[in-house]
Coordinates of C-alpha atoms in Angstrom, one line a residue:
Chain G
M515 CA 12.7 -15.5 -62.2
A516 CA 12.1 -17.1 -58.9
A517 CA 9.3 -15.6 -56.8
D518 CA 10.5 -14.1 -53.5
T519 CA 8.2 -15.4 -50.8
D520 CA 7.5 -13.0 -48.0
T521 CA 8.5 -15.0 -45.0
T522 CA 9.2 -14.4 -41.4
T523 CA 11.8 -16.4 -39.4
L524 CA 10.5 -19.3 -37.3
E525 CA 11.3 -18.7 -33.7
N526 CA 9.2 -21.3 -31.8
R527 CA 9.2 -25.1 -31.7
S528 CA 6.0 -26.9 -32.1
E529 CA 4.7 -30.4 -31.3
I530 CA 1.8 -31.8 -33.2
V531 CA -0.8 -34.5 -32.4
F532 CA -3.1 -35.3 -35.3
L533 CA -5.9 -37.9 -35.2
Y534 CA -7.8 -39.0 -38.3
D535 CA -9.9 -42.0 -39.0
A536 CA -10.4 -44.4 -41.9
E537 CA -13.7 -46.1 -42.3
D538 CA -14.2 -48.9 -44.7
C539 CA -11.0 -48.1 -46.6
N540 CA -7.2 -48.9 -46.8
P541 CA -5.3 -46.2 -44.8
N542 CA -1.9 -47.4 -46.0
G543 CA -1.2 -50.3 -48.2
N544 CA 1.9 -52.5 -47.7
P545 CA 3.7 -52.6 -51.1
L546 CA 5.3 -55.9 -50.4
S547 CA 2.0 -57.7 -49.8
A548 CA -0.3 -59.2 -52.3
N549 CA -2.9 -56.6 -53.5
D550 CA -1.5 -53.9 -51.2
K551 CA -3.0 -55.2 -48.0
P552 CA -3.4 -52.6 -45.2
R553 CA -0.3 -52.4 -43.0
V554 CA -1.1 -54.2 -39.7
D555 CA 1.2 -54.9 -36.8
E556 CA 0.6 -58.6 -36.4
T557 CA 1.6 -58.6 -32.7
T558 CA -0.7 -55.9 -31.6
G559 CA -3.3 -55.9 -34.3
Q560 CA -2.9 -52.1 -34.8
A561 CA -3.0 -50.5 -38.3
V562 CA 0.2 -48.7 -39.2
V563 CA 0.5 -45.7 -41.5
T564 CA 3.9 -44.5 -42.5
D565 CA 5.1 -40.9 -42.3
V566 CA 5.6 -41.0 -46.0
R567 CA 1.9 -41.6 -46.6
L568 CA 1.0 -38.6 -44.4
K569 CA 3.5 -36.4 -46.2
R570 CA 2.2 -37.4 -49.6
Y571 CA -1.3 -36.1 -48.6
V572 CA 0.4 -32.8 -47.5
R573 CA 2.6 -32.6 -50.7
D574 CA -0.4 -33.2 -52.9
Q575 CA -2.4 -30.5 -51.1
L576 CA 0.5 -28.0 -51.4
D577 CA 0.5 -28.8 -55.1
D578 CA -3.2 -28.3 -55.4
D579 CA -2.8 -25.0 -53.5
E580 CA -0.3 -24.0 -56.2
L581 CA 2.5 -23.5 -53.7
G582 CA 5.1 -25.4 -55.7
I583 CA 6.5 -28.8 -54.7
Y584 CA 9.7 -30.7 -55.7
I585 CA 8.6 -34.3 -55.1
R586 CA 5.5 -34.6 -57.3
N587 CA 3.1 -37.5 -57.2
P588 CA 3.9 -39.8 -60.2
S589 CA 0.2 -40.8 -60.4
K590 CA -0.8 -37.1 -60.7
A591 CA 1.9 -36.1 -63.2
P592 CA 1.5 -37.2 -66.8
Y593 CA 4.0 -40.0 -67.5
E594 CA 5.5 -38.2 -70.5
D595 CA 6.0 -35.1 -68.4
V596 CA 8.7 -36.6 -66.2
P597 CA 11.6 -34.1 -66.1
D598 CA 15.2 -35.1 -65.4
R599 CA 16.8 -34.1 -62.1
D600 CA 18.1 -30.8 -63.5
G601 CA 14.7 -30.2 -65.0
L602 CA 13.0 -30.7 -61.7
F603 CA 15.1 -27.9 -60.3
K604 CA 14.4 -25.7 -63.3
R605 CA 10.7 -26.4 -63.2
V606 CA 10.4 -25.6 -59.5
T607 CA 12.5 -22.4 -59.6
E608 CA 11.7 -21.3 -63.2
L609 CA 15.4 -20.7 -63.5
E610 CA 17.5 -21.7 -66.5
E611 CA 21.1 -23.0 -66.4
D612 CA 22.4 -19.5 -67.5
D613 CA 20.5 -17.9 -64.6
V614 CA 21.9 -20.4 -62.2
E615 CA 25.5 -19.8 -63.4
D616 CA 25.2 -16.1 -62.5
M617 CA 24.0 -16.9 -58.9
S618 CA 25.9 -18.2 -55.9
G619 CA 25.1 -21.7 -54.7
S620 CA 23.4 -20.3 -51.6
D621 CA 21.3 -17.9 -53.7
A622 CA 20.3 -20.8 -55.9
A623 CA 19.4 -22.8 -52.8
E624 CA 17.3 -19.9 -51.6
A625 CA 15.5 -19.7 -54.9
F626 CA 14.9 -23.4 -54.8
L627 CA 13.5 -23.4 -51.2
N628 CA 11.3 -20.4 -51.8
N629 CA 9.6 -22.3 -54.6
A630 CA 9.5 -25.8 -53.2
A631 CA 7.2 -25.7 -50.2
D632 CA 7.5 -29.4 -49.5
V633 CA 11.3 -29.2 -49.2
R634 CA 11.0 -26.4 -46.7
Y635 CA 8.8 -28.7 -44.6
F636 CA 10.2 -32.2 -45.1
G637 CA 13.6 -31.7 -46.7
A638 CA 15.0 -33.5 -49.8
T639 CA 18.1 -35.1 -51.2
C640 CA 19.2 -33.3 -54.4
S641 CA 21.7 -34.5 -57.0
F642 CA 22.1 -33.1 -60.5
S643 CA 24.2 -33.7 -63.6
S644 CA 27.8 -32.6 -63.1
E645 CA 27.3 -29.7 -65.5
F646 CA 24.3 -28.5 -63.6
Q647 CA 26.1 -29.1 -60.3
D648 CA 29.0 -26.9 -61.5
A649 CA 26.6 -24.2 -62.5
L650 CA 25.0 -24.3 -59.0
G651 CA 28.3 -24.0 -57.3
D652 CA 29.9 -25.9 -54.4
D653 CA 27.9 -24.2 -51.7
F654 CA 24.6 -25.6 -52.9
P655 CA 23.7 -28.2 -50.3
G656 CA 23.1 -31.7 -51.6
Q657 CA 20.8 -32.6 -48.8
F658 CA 18.2 -30.6 -46.9
I659 CA 17.0 -32.2 -43.6
G660 CA 13.4 -31.6 -42.9
P661 CA 12.5 -29.5 -39.9
V662 CA 9.1 -31.1 -39.8
Q663 CA 9.2 -34.8 -38.8
F664 CA 6.2 -37.1 -38.2
E665 CA 6.4 -40.6 -36.8
H666 CA 4.7 -43.5 -38.4
G667 CA 1.1 -43.4 -37.2
R668 CA -0.7 -46.2 -35.5
S669 CA -4.3 -47.0 -34.9
M670 CA -5.3 -46.6 -31.3
H671 CA -7.0 -50.0 -31.3
T672 CA -6.9 -53.4 -32.9
V673 CA -8.3 -53.3 -36.4
T674 CA -10.6 -55.7 -38.3
T675 CA -10.0 -56.5 -41.9
K676 CA -13.2 -56.5 -43.9
T677 CA -14.3 -60.0 -44.6
E678 CA -16.3 -59.0 -47.7
S679 CA -13.2 -58.1 -49.7
K680 CA -14.0 -58.4 -53.3
Q681 CA -12.3 -59.0 -56.6
L682 CA -11.9 -55.8 -58.4
S683 CA -14.0 -55.8 -61.6
T684 CA -11.5 -53.6 -63.4
V685 CA -8.5 -55.1 -65.0
V686 CA -5.2 -53.6 -63.9
A687 CA -2.3 -53.8 -66.4
S688 CA 1.0 -54.5 -64.7
E689 CA 3.0 -52.4 -67.2
A690 CA 2.1 -49.7 -69.6
G691 CA 1.2 -51.2 -73.0
D692 CA 0.2 -54.6 -71.6
E693 CA -3.0 -55.8 -73.2
Q694 CA -3.7 -58.4 -70.6
G695 CA -4.0 -57.4 -67.0
T696 CA -4.3 -59.1 -63.6
F697 CA -7.2 -59.1 -61.2
A698 CA -6.7 -57.4 -57.8
T699 CA -8.4 -58.0 -54.5
D700 CA -9.8 -55.1 -52.6
N701 CA -8.5 -55.0 -49.1
R702 CA -10.1 -52.7 -46.5
L703 CA -10.3 -52.1 -42.8
Q704 CA -13.6 -51.8 -41.0
Y705 CA -12.3 -48.9 -39.0
A706 CA -9.0 -47.3 -37.9
L707 CA -8.5 -44.3 -35.7
V708 CA -5.0 -43.3 -36.5
K709 CA -2.8 -41.1 -34.2
F710 CA 0.2 -39.2 -35.6
H711 CA 2.9 -37.3 -33.7
G712 CA 5.2 -34.7 -35.1
V713 CA 7.7 -32.1 -34.1
V714 CA 8.6 -28.8 -35.9
N715 CA 12.2 -27.8 -35.1
E716 CA 13.0 -24.1 -35.3
N717 CA 16.7 -24.6 -35.5
A718 CA 16.6 -27.1 -38.4
A719 CA 14.1 -24.6 -40.0
Q720 CA 17.0 -22.2 -40.8
D721 CA 18.5 -24.6 -43.3
T722 CA 15.3 -25.0 -45.3
L723 CA 14.0 -21.5 -44.8
L724 CA 10.8 -22.8 -43.2
S725 CA 9.0 -19.7 -42.0
A726 CA 6.5 -19.0 -39.2
E727 CA 3.9 -18.5 -42.0
D728 CA 4.6 -22.0 -43.3
V729 CA 4.1 -23.5 -39.8
E730 CA 0.9 -21.6 -39.4
R731 CA -0.2 -23.0 -42.7
L732 CA 0.2 -26.5 -41.3
D733 CA -2.8 -26.0 -39.0
A734 CA -5.2 -25.9 -41.9
L735 CA -3.0 -27.9 -44.4
L736 CA -3.1 -31.3 -42.6
W737 CA -6.8 -31.1 -42.0
R738 CA -7.6 -30.0 -45.6
S739 CA -5.2 -32.6 -47.1
L740 CA -7.0 -35.4 -45.3
K741 CA -10.3 -34.2 -46.6
N742 CA -9.2 -33.4 -50.1
Q743 CA -6.5 -36.0 -50.9
T744 CA -8.4 -39.1 -49.9
L745 CA -10.9 -39.2 -52.7
T746 CA -9.5 -42.2 -54.6
R747 CA -11.2 -45.6 -54.4
S748 CA -9.0 -47.1 -51.7
K749 CA -8.8 -44.0 -49.6
M750 CA -12.4 -42.8 -49.6
G751 CA -13.6 -42.8 -46.0
H752 CA -11.0 -40.7 -44.2
Q753 CA -11.9 -37.9 -41.8
P754 CA -9.7 -35.6 -39.7
R755 CA -10.8 -35.7 -36.1
L756 CA -8.4 -33.8 -33.8
Y757 CA -5.5 -31.5 -34.4
L758 CA -3.3 -30.0 -31.7
R759 CA -0.2 -27.9 -32.2
A760 CA 1.5 -26.9 -29.0
E761 CA 3.7 -24.0 -29.9
Y762 CA 6.4 -23.5 -27.2
A763 CA 7.9 -20.3 -25.8
T764 CA 11.0 -21.8 -24.3
D765 CA 14.0 -22.0 -26.6
D766 CA 14.9 -25.6 -27.8
Y767 CA 12.1 -27.1 -25.7
H768 CA 9.3 -29.5 -26.5
H769 CA 7.4 -31.7 -24.2
G770 CA 7.9 -34.9 -26.1
G771 CA 5.4 -37.8 -26.3
L772 CA 2.5 -35.4 -26.2
D773 CA 0.6 -38.0 -28.2
D774 CA 0.9 -40.5 -25.3
G775 CA -1.6 -38.3 -23.4
I776 CA -4.5 -39.4 -25.6
E777 CA -5.8 -42.9 -24.9
R778 CA -9.1 -44.8 -25.3
A779 CA -11.3 -44.5 -22.3
D780 CA -12.4 -48.1 -22.6
A781 CA -8.8 -49.5 -23.2
D782 CA -9.0 -51.7 -20.0
E783 CA -12.2 -53.4 -21.2
T784 CA -11.7 -53.9 -24.9
D785 CA -9.0 -53.9 -27.6
G786 CA -11.4 -51.9 -29.8
A787 CA -11.6 -54.4 -32.6
E788 CA -15.4 -53.9 -32.7
Y789 CA -15.1 -50.1 -33.4
R790 CA -16.9 -49.1 -36.6
N791 CA -17.0 -45.3 -36.5
I792 CA -16.0 -42.3 -34.4
T793 CA -19.1 -42.5 -32.2
D794 CA -17.8 -45.8 -30.8
V795 CA -14.7 -44.2 -29.4
T796 CA -14.3 -42.1 -26.3
L797 CA -10.9 -40.4 -25.9
A798 CA -9.4 -40.2 -22.5
V799 CA -7.3 -37.0 -22.6
D800 CA -6.5 -36.5 -18.9
D801 CA -2.7 -36.9 -19.4
L802 CA -2.7 -34.6 -22.4
V803 CA -4.5 -31.8 -20.5
A804 CA -2.2 -32.3 -17.5
A805 CA 0.9 -32.2 -19.7
L806 CA -0.2 -29.0 -21.4
A807 CA -1.3 -27.4 -18.1
G808 CA 2.2 -28.2 -16.7
D809 CA 3.9 -26.6 -19.7
A810 CA 1.7 -23.5 -19.4
E811 CA 2.5 -23.2 -15.7
E812 CA 6.2 -23.5 -16.3
G813 CA 6.0 -20.8 -19.0
H814 CA 7.0 -23.3 -21.7
L815 CA 3.7 -23.0 -23.7
E816 CA 3.1 -20.1 -26.0
T817 CA -0.1 -21.0 -27.9
L818 CA -2.1 -24.1 -28.4
H819 CA -3.6 -24.3 -31.9
V820 CA -6.6 -26.6 -32.0
V821 CA -9.0 -28.0 -34.5
V822 CA -11.7 -30.4 -33.3
D823 CA -14.2 -32.3 -35.3
D824 CA -17.9 -32.1 -34.4
H825 CA -18.2 -35.9 -33.7
I826 CA -15.6 -36.6 -31.2
T827 CA -16.2 -37.6 -27.6
V828 CA -13.6 -37.1 -24.8
S829 CA -13.5 -37.9 -21.2
I830 CA -11.6 -35.8 -18.6
D831 CA -11.6 -36.5 -14.9
G832 CA -14.6 -38.8 -15.3
A833 CA -16.7 -36.3 -17.1
T834 CA -17.6 -36.9 -20.8
G835 CA -18.4 -34.3 -23.5
G836 CA -18.0 -33.2 -27.1
P837 CA -15.8 -30.7 -28.9
E838 CA -16.9 -27.7 -26.9
F839 CA -16.3 -29.5 -23.6
L840 CA -12.7 -30.4 -24.7
L841 CA -12.0 -26.8 -25.8
K842 CA -13.3 -25.4 -22.5
E843 CA -11.2 -27.8 -20.6
L844 CA -8.1 -26.9 -22.6
E845 CA -8.8 -23.2 -22.1
E846 CA -9.1 -23.8 -18.4
A847 CA -5.9 -25.8 -18.3
V848 CA -3.6 -23.4 -20.2
G849 CA -5.5 -20.1 -20.1
A850 CA -8.1 -19.1 -22.7
D851 CA -5.8 -16.5 -24.2
R852 CA -3.3 -19.3 -25.1
V853 CA -5.9 -21.4 -27.1
N854 CA -6.2 -20.6 -30.7
R855 CA -9.3 -22.2 -32.3
V856 CA -8.1 -22.6 -35.9
D857 CA -10.6 -22.0 -38.7
V858 CA -9.2 -24.3 -41.4
Y859 CA -11.2 -22.7 -44.1
A860 CA -10.4 -19.0 -43.2
Chain Q
M1014 CA 38.8 -61.2 -36.3
S1015 CA 40.2 -59.9 -33.1
E1016 CA 38.5 -56.9 -31.5
P1017 CA 40.7 -54.0 -30.5
P1018 CA 40.8 -53.1 -26.8
M1019 CA 37.2 -52.1 -26.0
N1020 CA 37.8 -49.1 -23.9
E1021 CA 40.8 -47.3 -22.6
F1022 CA 39.0 -44.8 -20.4
D1023 CA 38.5 -45.4 -16.7
P1024 CA 35.1 -44.1 -15.5
S1025 CA 35.7 -44.9 -11.8
S1026 CA 34.6 -42.1 -9.5
R1027 CA 33.7 -39.9 -12.5
R1028 CA 30.5 -37.8 -12.9
C1029 CA 28.0 -39.7 -15.1
V1030 CA 24.9 -38.3 -16.8
S1031 CA 22.1 -40.8 -17.2
L1032 CA 19.0 -40.5 -19.4
T1033 CA 16.2 -42.7 -20.7
V1034 CA 15.5 -42.5 -24.4
S1035 CA 12.3 -44.1 -25.8
G1036 CA 10.1 -43.9 -28.8
D1037 CA 7.3 -45.4 -30.7
W1038 CA 9.7 -46.6 -33.4
A1039 CA 13.4 -46.9 -34.0
H1040 CA 15.6 -48.0 -36.9
F1041 CA 19.3 -48.5 -36.5
R1042 CA 20.3 -49.8 -39.9
R1043 CA 22.6 -52.8 -40.0
I1044 CA 25.5 -52.0 -42.2
D1045 CA 25.9 -55.6 -43.4
T1046 CA 22.7 -55.7 -45.3
T1047 CA 21.6 -53.9 -48.5
N1048 CA 18.1 -54.6 -49.9
D1049 CA 16.6 -55.6 -46.6
K1050 CA 17.0 -52.7 -44.3
Q1051 CA 17.3 -54.6 -41.0
T1052 CA 17.9 -52.9 -37.7
Y1053 CA 20.1 -53.6 -34.7
R1054 CA 18.2 -54.3 -31.6
V1055 CA 20.3 -52.2 -29.3
I1056 CA 21.0 -48.6 -30.1
P1057 CA 24.7 -48.5 -31.3
R1058 CA 27.2 -46.5 -29.4
T1059 CA 27.8 -44.3 -32.4
T1060 CA 24.1 -43.5 -32.6
V1061 CA 24.2 -42.5 -28.9
A1062 CA 27.0 -40.1 -29.8
G1063 CA 25.0 -38.6 -32.6
L1064 CA 21.9 -38.3 -30.4
L1065 CA 23.7 -36.4 -27.7
A1066 CA 25.5 -34.2 -30.2
A1067 CA 22.0 -33.4 -31.7
I1068 CA 20.8 -32.3 -28.3
L1069 CA 23.7 -29.9 -28.0
G1070 CA 23.4 -28.8 -31.6
E1071 CA 26.9 -29.9 -32.6
P1072 CA 27.6 -30.0 -36.3
R1073 CA 27.9 -33.2 -38.2
D1074 CA 31.3 -34.9 -38.1
S1075 CA 32.5 -32.5 -35.3
Y1076 CA 32.1 -34.7 -32.2
Y1077 CA 33.9 -38.0 -32.8
D1078 CA 36.9 -37.2 -30.6
V1079 CA 34.7 -36.5 -27.6
F1080 CA 33.3 -40.1 -27.9
A1081 CA 36.6 -41.7 -28.7
R1082 CA 37.9 -44.9 -27.0
D1083 CA 40.2 -43.1 -24.7
S1084 CA 37.9 -40.2 -23.7
S1085 CA 34.5 -41.6 -23.1
A1086 CA 32.5 -44.5 -21.6
V1087 CA 28.9 -45.4 -22.5
A1088 CA 26.7 -48.0 -20.9
I1089 CA 23.4 -49.0 -22.6
V1090 CA 20.5 -50.7 -20.6
P1091 CA 17.6 -52.0 -22.8
Q1092 CA 14.4 -51.3 -20.8
R1093 CA 11.9 -53.4 -22.6
P1094 CA 11.7 -56.5 -24.7
L1095 CA 13.0 -55.6 -28.2
R1096 CA 10.3 -56.3 -30.8
T1097 CA 10.4 -55.6 -34.5
M1098 CA 8.0 -55.0 -37.4
Q1099 CA 8.5 -55.0 -41.1
V1100 CA 7.5 -51.7 -42.7
P1101 CA 8.2 -52.1 -46.5
M1102 CA 8.5 -48.9 -48.5
L1103 CA 9.1 -47.8 -52.0
T1104 CA 12.6 -46.5 -52.4
L1105 CA 15.0 -45.5 -55.2
P1106 CA 17.9 -47.9 -55.6
T1107 CA 21.2 -46.5 -54.5
A1108 CA 22.9 -49.8 -53.5
G1109 CA 26.1 -50.7 -55.4
G1110 CA 24.6 -52.9 -58.1
D1111 CA 21.6 -50.7 -58.6
I1112 CA 23.5 -47.5 -59.3
Q1113 CA 23.6 -46.8 -63.0
T1114 CA 26.8 -45.1 -64.0
A1115 CA 26.2 -42.6 -66.7
E1116 CA 28.7 -40.3 -68.3
G1117 CA 28.7 -36.7 -67.2
V1118 CA 26.6 -37.4 -64.1
S1119 CA 27.9 -36.9 -60.6
G1120 CA 26.8 -38.2 -57.3
K1121 CA 25.2 -41.4 -56.2
T1122 CA 21.7 -41.1 -57.5
V1123 CA 22.1 -41.2 -61.2
I1124 CA 19.0 -43.1 -62.2
P1125 CA 17.6 -41.6 -65.5
P1126 CA 14.1 -40.3 -64.8
E1127 CA 12.5 -42.4 -67.5
V1128 CA 13.5 -45.6 -65.6
L1129 CA 12.8 -44.1 -62.2
E1130 CA 9.2 -45.2 -62.2
R1131 CA 10.2 -48.7 -63.2
E1132 CA 13.2 -48.9 -60.9
R1133 CA 11.5 -47.8 -57.8
K1134 CA 12.1 -50.8 -55.5
R1135 CA 10.0 -52.2 -52.7
R1136 CA 12.3 -52.5 -49.7
A1137 CA 11.6 -54.1 -46.4
F1138 CA 12.5 -51.8 -43.6
E1139 CA 12.6 -53.4 -40.2
Y1140 CA 11.7 -51.1 -37.4
L1141 CA 11.8 -51.6 -33.6
C1142 CA 8.5 -51.1 -31.9
D1143 CA 8.3 -49.1 -28.7
P1144 CA 12.0 -49.4 -27.8
A1145 CA 13.4 -47.8 -24.6
Y1146 CA 17.1 -47.6 -23.4
R1147 CA 18.7 -46.2 -20.3
L1148 CA 22.0 -44.5 -21.2
H1149 CA 24.8 -43.8 -18.8
V1150 CA 27.5 -41.5 -20.3
V1151 CA 30.8 -40.4 -18.9
L1152 CA 33.0 -38.0 -20.9
D1153 CA 36.5 -36.7 -20.3
D1154 CA 35.5 -33.4 -21.7
D1155 CA 34.1 -31.5 -18.7
E1156 CA 32.7 -28.7 -20.9
W1157 CA 30.6 -31.3 -22.8
M1158 CA 29.5 -32.9 -19.5
D1159 CA 28.4 -29.5 -18.1
R1160 CA 26.4 -28.7 -21.3
L1161 CA 24.8 -32.1 -21.3
V1162 CA 23.7 -31.8 -17.6
D1163 CA 22.3 -28.3 -18.4
R1164 CA 20.5 -29.4 -21.6
L1165 CA 19.1 -32.5 -20.0
D1166 CA 18.2 -30.6 -16.8
A1167 CA 19.8 -33.6 -15.2
D1168 CA 20.4 -32.0 -11.8
S1169 CA 16.8 -30.7 -11.5
E1170 CA 15.6 -30.8 -7.9
T1171 CA 12.2 -29.4 -8.7
G1172 CA 10.0 -31.9 -10.5
P1173 CA 10.7 -33.7 -13.8
P1174 CA 13.5 -32.4 -15.9
S1175 CA 12.7 -30.0 -18.7
V1176 CA 15.0 -31.3 -21.5
R1177 CA 16.0 -28.8 -24.1
S1178 CA 17.4 -30.1 -27.4
V1179 CA 18.7 -28.0 -30.3
Y1180 CA 17.8 -30.6 -32.9
T1181 CA 14.9 -33.0 -32.7
P1182 CA 16.2 -36.2 -31.0
S1183 CA 15.6 -39.4 -33.0
L1184 CA 16.2 -43.1 -32.7
G1185 CA 18.1 -43.8 -35.9
K1186 CA 16.0 -42.5 -38.7
T1187 CA 14.7 -38.9 -38.4
E1188 CA 11.0 -40.0 -38.3
C1189 CA 11.7 -42.1 -35.2
L1190 CA 11.2 -39.3 -32.7
A1191 CA 12.8 -39.9 -29.4
D1192 CA 11.4 -38.9 -26.0
I1193 CA 14.0 -38.1 -23.3
T1194 CA 13.0 -38.6 -19.7
E1195 CA 14.4 -39.3 -16.2
S1196 CA 17.8 -37.6 -16.7
S1197 CA 20.0 -37.5 -13.7
V1198 CA 23.6 -37.0 -12.6
G1199 CA 25.5 -39.5 -10.5
T1200 CA 29.0 -40.8 -9.7
V1201 CA 30.3 -44.0 -11.0
T1202 CA 31.4 -46.5 -8.3
G1203 CA 33.4 -49.7 -8.8
P1204 CA 34.6 -51.7 -10.5
E1205 CA 33.5 -54.7 -8.5
S1206 CA 32.8 -58.3 -9.3
V1207 CA 29.1 -59.1 -9.9
S1208 CA 27.1 -62.0 -11.3
A1209 CA 24.5 -60.0 -13.2
V1210 CA 24.4 -56.7 -15.1
D1211 CA 21.6 -54.5 -16.3
S1212 CA 23.4 -53.2 -19.4
T1213 CA 24.6 -54.9 -22.5
L1214 CA 27.5 -57.2 -21.7
P1215 CA 30.6 -57.1 -23.9
E1216 CA 31.4 -60.5 -25.5
A1217 CA 34.8 -60.7 -23.9
K1218 CA 33.1 -60.7 -20.5
V1219 CA 30.4 -63.2 -21.2
T1220 CA 30.6 -66.5 -19.4
P1221 CA 27.9 -68.8 -20.7
L1222 CA 25.8 -70.3 -17.9
A1223 CA 23.3 -73.2 -18.0
D1224 CA 19.7 -72.1 -18.4
V1225 CA 20.6 -68.4 -19.1
S1226 CA 19.8 -67.1 -22.5
Y1227 CA 20.6 -63.9 -24.2
A1228 CA 21.1 -62.6 -27.8
M1229 CA 24.4 -61.4 -29.3
E1230 CA 24.9 -58.5 -31.6
R1231 CA 27.9 -56.6 -33.1
T1232 CA 27.5 -52.9 -33.8
P1233 CA 29.7 -49.9 -34.7
A1234 CA 31.1 -48.3 -31.5
Y1235 CA 33.7 -45.8 -32.6
M1236 CA 34.1 -43.5 -35.5
T1237 CA 36.4 -40.9 -37.0
Q1238 CA 36.2 -38.2 -39.6
A1239 CA 37.5 -39.2 -43.0
N1240 CA 37.2 -37.8 -46.5
G1241 CA 34.5 -35.3 -45.7
G1242 CA 32.4 -38.0 -44.0
R1243 CA 32.9 -40.6 -41.3
K1244 CA 34.5 -43.9 -40.9
T1245 CA 33.8 -46.6 -38.3
T1246 CA 37.0 -47.4 -36.4
G1247 CA 35.8 -50.0 -34.1
F1248 CA 32.9 -52.4 -33.5
V1249 CA 31.8 -54.0 -30.3
S1250 CA 30.1 -57.4 -29.8
Y1251 CA 27.9 -57.7 -26.8
A1252 CA 25.2 -59.8 -25.3
Y1253 CA 21.8 -58.2 -24.5
P1254 CA 18.8 -59.5 -22.7
T1255 CA 15.8 -60.4 -24.9
D1256 CA 13.3 -59.6 -22.2
G1257 CA 14.6 -56.2 -21.0
G1258 CA 15.8 -57.8 -17.7
Q1259 CA 19.3 -58.5 -16.4
I1260 CA 22.0 -60.7 -17.9
E1261 CA 23.4 -63.3 -15.5
T1262 CA 27.0 -64.3 -16.0
A1263 CA 30.0 -65.4 -13.8
D1264 CA 32.2 -62.9 -12.0
V1265 CA 32.2 -59.9 -14.2
E1266 CA 33.8 -56.6 -13.4
A1267 CA 31.1 -54.0 -13.5
Y1268 CA 30.3 -50.5 -12.2
S1269 CA 27.3 -49.1 -10.3
V1270 CA 25.8 -45.8 -11.4
N1271 CA 22.4 -44.2 -10.8
G1272 CA 20.8 -47.5 -9.7
D1273 CA 22.1 -49.7 -12.5
T1274 CA 24.9 -52.3 -12.5
V1275 CA 26.6 -51.7 -15.9
C1276 CA 29.5 -52.6 -18.2
F1277 CA 30.7 -49.5 -20.1
L1278 CA 31.6 -49.7 -23.8

């Protein structure tokens, strides 16, 4: 039978800013380009990473953490173990068709959501065979809209493609069973510091049963997923650098554009194409700190959940410092009791 | 094809709520393309209706009458040059020719799992980069107007408005998060004859001038509930500036509201 997850209802909205970098790797390949070239905005020279890429890291981490996911990674699942759509439901819930027939559609949906963590976060479209659909009942929703939404991420600077791209020495077969393969070129960026922005909506959370516990899990999940799910050839070289989740007290409120408050301190002098690692970048966070201070003063901010990497440098009001400097400034801006320094490995 | 009368609602002297919506990305899918997911450049009027309904937390398919031809007026002012980028993604085919009909299977997505891997298509999604629009909205429904003013904090006299939105506002696709700023309330004055407008300019009102360039687009404007879903009941063709500036034309009837000279749709 389906496991009942002990969940608490989500009451507060959150806004997330997440920075990670990619050194000497391909943060997100463009599937329409030859050899999966990194996605780059040709007008601005910025690298682009889709929300789908970020959510894949999170889904794979949820899978590794044995939380149960619906949309599994084809490259991680054995090819012969691809269930049909009904089977996907049965595998996630551990329910059989007979069990489902005895349940109402809403109970079946609850069992599904309790066992598919990724659907609680990001939603899913479900369609089944007509027999299975009949068993589920009319009140099983065909579509779950994700309460957690991330925008496509962008690098904070112009990126440089590695000039020493090489021909892969392995031979990649284009289809299973092919004896002859094709060569592939290895495309990488020298460096990209990518900024993501997201919102967790407490009202939409009711439809996917996303709990306060699930949202709390995000604080460590995003960080760990970037560390653990980037160990393949093209992704090796990723590092999470800064995570902020502003949890709001005011109903239906979020600041919006919180990510716009983080800029490069030297943006007026350089496009950043020469950046090669995190020590080359100083983040100007004045606008972010001011926005959070304003929200705290207005009573909108409940808690600021923060994870800061050891190697980042920030500037505030002309002064420059490391992680401890940033945390102290944030505590001063919103009140120390409102800042939660998250231990991602607790 | 002749367009139906564009608007049958007189916004003169009415209360108008104005807001700026912007985002890092937007995608307003053109309904006349399939494999290439191209976007309209200007947020369609129907998307504006959906955005405002999301702010108020109105359920899907419940709000079309409020934004009908005879009960609402919307003006859209592009604030920046409209630039696009291709963001190709892997998707499952659901377009007409791709759907495989199998016996005993319901719904749209009926691709057998064993061909799912093979059939996953690379599709070119076109996204707008850093779009921003100023929206001016007049509704006959006073209760909706009151709630919009309240939610947008549009009559705030103390500092920047604190917008509260039930669902997360987005520009087309859900991952295109929208920021809402600079909301305000004003009264519509006019119409009067002008030679340039800030908003999109309905095709019927365009008089081509020498050395004046603009782009044209045709998007869904009105919709109704039908068969458990929705149906577009009217499109509108309009000119829009490619540089985020004004459109010059000859003697056009336009309104003034909250600092902009606009044509309502």
